[in-house]
Tab-separated table of N, CA and C in Angstrom:
chain	number	residue	atom	x	y	z
D	30	ILE	N	0.854	-1.182	0.000
D	30	ILE	CA	0.000	0.000	0.000
D	30	ILE	C	0.891	1.233	0.000
D	31	VAL	N	0.542	2.182	-0.845
D	31	VAL	CA	1.218	3.480	-0.879
D	31	VAL	C	0.161	4.543	-0.646
D	32	MET	N	0.431	5.434	0.289
D	32	MET	CA	-0.501	6.504	0.618
D	32	MET	C	-0.042	7.814	-0.023
D	33	ALA	N	-0.982	8.603	-0.475
D	33	ALA	CA	-0.697	9.897	-1.090
D	33	ALA	C	-0.042	10.856	-0.098
D	34	VAL	N	0.657	11.838	-0.635
D	34	VAL	CA	1.096	12.982	0.151
D	34	VAL	C	-0.144	13.857	0.333
D	35	ASN	N	-0.346	14.327	1.536
D	35	ASN	CA	-1.574	15.056	1.857
D	35	ASN	C	-1.437	16.567	1.686
D	36	PRO	N	-2.566	17.266	1.600
D	36	PRO	CA	-2.562	18.695	1.278
D	36	PRO	C	-2.128	19.591	2.429
D	37	CYS	N	-1.735	20.788	2.035
D	37	CYS	CA	-1.411	21.876	2.958
D	37	CYS	C	-2.499	22.930	2.829
D	38	GLU	N	-2.468	23.908	3.716
D	38	GLU	CA	-3.401	25.031	3.595
D	38	GLU	C	-2.715	26.313	4.032
D	39	GLY	N	-3.415	27.426	3.896
D	39	GLY	CA	-2.862	28.713	4.300
D	39	GLY	C	-1.674	29.105	3.461
D	40	ARG	N	-0.630	29.592	4.124
D	40	ARG	CA	0.561	30.080	3.421
D	40	ARG	C	1.298	28.992	2.659
D	41	LEU	N	0.991	27.740	2.936
D	41	LEU	CA	1.648	26.618	2.257
D	41	LEU	C	0.795	26.015	1.149
D	42	ALA	N	-0.396	26.527	0.953
D	42	ALA	CA	-1.322	25.958	-0.037
D	42	ALA	C	-0.772	26.025	-1.459
D	43	HIS	N	0.162	26.911	-1.713
D	43	HIS	CA	0.721	27.003	-3.069
D	43	HIS	C	1.488	25.734	-3.459
D	44	PHE	N	1.793	24.873	-2.482
D	44	PHE	CA	2.454	23.601	-2.783
D	44	PHE	C	1.475	22.534	-3.267
D	45	ASN	N	0.183	22.734	-3.071
D	45	ASN	CA	-0.791	21.694	-3.403
D	45	ASN	C	-0.770	21.249	-4.867
D	46	PRO	N	-0.637	22.142	-5.837
D	46	PRO	CA	-0.540	21.653	-7.225
D	46	PRO	C	0.666	20.730	-7.442
D	47	LEU	N	1.772	21.014	-6.786
D	47	LEU	CA	2.944	20.140	-6.890
D	47	LEU	C	2.670	18.792	-6.226
D	48	ILE	N	1.989	18.829	-5.089
D	48	ILE	CA	1.638	17.592	-4.396
D	48	ILE	C	0.697	16.763	-5.259
D	49	GLU	N	-0.268	17.414	-5.885
D	49	GLU	CA	-1.204	16.700	-6.762
D	49	GLU	C	-0.464	16.033	-7.921
D	50	ALA	N	0.469	16.753	-8.520
D	50	ALA	CA	1.242	16.195	-9.637
D	50	ALA	C	2.110	15.030	-9.161
D	51	PHE	N	2.717	15.167	-8.001
D	51	PHE	CA	3.536	14.093	-7.442
D	51	PHE	C	2.684	12.859	-7.190
D	52	ASN	N	1.530	13.046	-6.561
D	52	ASN	CA	0.641	11.922	-6.278
D	52	ASN	C	0.200	11.224	-7.567
D	53	ALA	N	-0.126	12.005	-8.575
D	53	ALA	CA	-0.549	11.424	-9.852
D	53	ALA	C	0.579	10.589	-10.462
D	54	ALA	N	1.794	11.097	-10.412
D	54	ALA	CA	2.933	10.364	-10.973
D	54	ALA	C	3.175	9.067	-10.215
D	55	ILE	N	3.065	9.124	-8.907
D	55	ILE	CA	3.242	7.907	-8.101
D	55	ILE	C	2.153	6.897	-8.440
D	56	ALA	N	0.904	7.338	-8.447
D	56	ALA	CA	-0.224	6.434	-8.701
D	56	ALA	C	-0.110	5.776	-10.076
D	57	GLU	N	0.309	6.537	-11.067
D	57	GLU	CA	0.402	6.023	-12.432
D	57	GLU	C	1.566	5.057	-12.635
D	58	ASN	N	2.559	5.124	-11.765
D	58	ASN	CA	3.769	4.335	-11.987
D	58	ASN	C	3.999	3.233	-10.959
D	59	LEU	N	3.005	2.962	-10.147
D	59	LEU	CA	3.150	1.873	-9.189
D	59	LEU	C	3.106	0.526	-9.907
D	60	PRO	N	3.870	-0.413	-9.424
D	60	PRO	CA	3.793	-1.758	-10.002
D	60	PRO	C	2.398	-2.351	-9.800
D	61	GLU	N	2.025	-3.232	-10.691
D	61	GLU	CA	0.731	-3.898	-10.590
D	61	GLU	C	0.633	-4.615	-9.243
D	62	GLY	N	-0.524	-4.503	-8.623
D	62	GLY	CA	-0.751	-5.160	-7.344
D	62	GLY	C	-0.475	-4.287	-6.136
D	63	ILE	N	0.073	-3.094	-6.349
D	63	ILE	CA	0.315	-2.157	-5.255
D	63	ILE	C	-0.843	-1.179	-5.207
D	64	LEU	N	-1.496	-1.077	-4.065
D	64	LEU	CA	-2.653	-0.202	-3.896
D	64	LEU	C	-2.207	1.217	-3.571
D	65	PHE	N	-2.767	2.190	-4.276
D	65	PHE	CA	-2.539	3.605	-3.980
D	65	PHE	C	-3.764	4.130	-3.252
D	66	VAL	N	-3.576	4.599	-2.035
D	66	VAL	CA	-4.669	5.162	-1.245
D	66	VAL	C	-4.611	6.677	-1.391
D	67	ASP	N	-5.590	7.239	-2.075
D	67	ASP	CA	-5.587	8.670	-2.377
D	67	ASP	C	-6.197	9.458	-1.217
D	68	THR	N	-5.414	9.577	-0.156
D	68	THR	CA	-5.870	10.329	1.012
D	68	THR	C	-5.967	11.825	0.710
D	69	TYR	N	-5.156	12.297	-0.228
D	69	TYR	CA	-5.221	13.719	-0.603
D	69	TYR	C	-6.634	14.062	-1.075
D	70	ASP	N	-7.129	13.312	-2.050
D	70	ASP	CA	-8.463	13.562	-2.594
D	70	ASP	C	-9.530	13.419	-1.512
D	71	TRP	N	-9.416	12.406	-0.697
D	71	TRP	CA	-10.379	12.174	0.377
D	71	TRP	C	-10.383	13.337	1.362
D	72	MET	N	-9.197	13.831	1.716
D	72	MET	CA	-9.124	14.933	2.680
D	72	MET	C	-9.729	16.214	2.113
D	73	VAL	N	-9.494	16.481	0.842
D	73	VAL	CA	-9.994	17.709	0.222
D	73	VAL	C	-11.499	17.638	-0.048
D	74	ASN	N	-11.964	16.506	-0.551
D	74	ASN	CA	-13.349	16.417	-1.019
D	74	ASN	C	-14.339	15.812	-0.036
D	75	THR	N	-13.862	15.107	0.960
D	75	THR	CA	-14.761	14.460	1.900
D	75	THR	C	-14.558	14.959	3.326
D	76	LEU	N	-13.326	14.986	3.773
D	76	LEU	CA	-13.033	15.328	5.162
D	76	LEU	C	-13.099	16.826	5.425
D	77	HIS	N	-12.662	17.630	4.492
D	77	HIS	CA	-12.518	19.077	4.711
D	77	HIS	C	-11.617	19.314	5.927
D	78	TYR	N	-10.391	18.895	5.774
D	78	TYR	CA	-9.367	18.886	6.812
D	78	TYR	C	-9.061	20.275	7.377
D	79	GLU	N	-8.421	20.280	8.542
D	79	GLU	CA	-7.931	21.508	9.164
D	79	GLU	C	-6.507	21.282	9.657
D	80	THR	N	-5.715	22.356	9.604
D	80	THR	CA	-4.357	22.299	10.136
D	80	THR	C	-4.205	23.303	11.266
D	81	LYS	N	-3.131	23.121	12.021
D	81	LYS	CA	-2.794	24.061	13.093
D	81	LYS	C	-1.990	25.239	12.545
D	82	ASP	N	-1.193	24.955	11.498
D	82	ASP	CA	-0.249	25.953	10.999
D	82	ASP	C	-0.056	25.901	9.484
D	83	GLY	N	-0.965	25.217	8.798
D	83	GLY	CA	-0.841	25.062	7.351
D	83	GLY	C	-0.243	23.734	6.942
D	84	LEU	N	0.466	23.076	7.863
D	84	LEU	CA	1.143	21.820	7.556
D	84	LEU	C	0.738	20.687	8.497
D	85	HIS	N	0.680	20.990	9.783
D	85	HIS	CA	0.395	19.973	10.794
D	85	HIS	C	-1.104	19.950	11.081
D	86	TYR	N	-1.685	18.759	10.961
D	86	TYR	CA	-3.134	18.627	11.094
D	86	TYR	C	-3.584	18.710	12.548
D	87	THR	N	-4.829	19.158	12.724
D	87	THR	CA	-5.419	19.178	14.059
D	87	THR	C	-5.578	17.739	14.542
D	88	ASP	N	-5.792	17.577	15.828
D	88	ASP	CA	-5.998	16.238	16.378
D	88	ASP	C	-7.195	15.556	15.724
D	89	GLU	N	-8.252	16.317	15.479
D	89	GLU	CA	-9.454	15.749	14.863
D	89	GLU	C	-9.173	15.259	13.443
D	90	THR	N	-8.438	16.048	12.678
D	90	THR	CA	-8.082	15.653	11.312
D	90	THR	C	-7.164	14.435	11.337
D	91	SER	N	-6.193	14.436	12.222
D	91	SER	CA	-5.275	13.300	12.313
D	91	SER	C	-6.012	12.019	12.669
D	92	LEU	N	-6.940	12.093	13.583
D	92	LEU	CA	-7.713	10.911	13.969
D	92	LEU	C	-8.574	10.421	12.806
D	93	ALA	N	-9.228	11.353	12.112
D	93	ALA	CA	-10.052	10.969	10.961
D	93	ALA	C	-9.197	10.323	9.876
D	94	LEU	N	-8.015	10.871	9.628
D	94	LEU	CA	-7.107	10.301	8.634
D	94	LEU	C	-6.675	8.898	9.055
D	95	TYR	N	-6.333	8.728	10.307
D	95	TYR	CA	-5.941	7.411	10.814
D	95	TYR	C	-7.071	6.403	10.619
D	96	GLU	N	-8.284	6.787	10.989
D	96	GLU	CA	-9.418	5.890	10.850
D	96	GLU	C	-9.677	5.536	9.383
D	97	TYR	N	-9.458	6.502	8.494
D	97	TYR	CA	-9.638	6.246	7.064
D	97	TYR	C	-8.614	5.241	6.538
D	98	ILE	N	-7.341	5.480	6.841
D	98	ILE	CA	-6.305	4.632	6.242
D	98	ILE	C	-6.271	3.231	6.850
D	99	THR	N	-6.771	3.071	8.052
D	99	THR	CA	-6.763	1.728	8.638
D	99	THR	C	-7.838	0.830	8.037
D	100	GLN	N	-8.651	1.368	7.152
D	100	GLN	CA	-9.642	0.551	6.422
D	100	GLN	C	-8.994	-0.288	5.325
D	101	PHE	N	-7.761	0.052	4.948
D	101	PHE	CA	-7.115	-0.598	3.809
D	101	PHE	C	-6.167	-1.691	4.237
């Protein structure tokens, strides 16, 4: 299992397009049989995550992310 790099917000949000491109490249080039868990997309479109400082997630976001990824 390979997990996506997750998004930033605030003053660091300008990195998100680079993170999206990196995640896409990883997902497209994984060997057959390796699962890519797109936590980035899930956090942006489903969770509506929050950070403490643009990079480090709140306790609530971290717990939700943990609960999500342990499903795989």
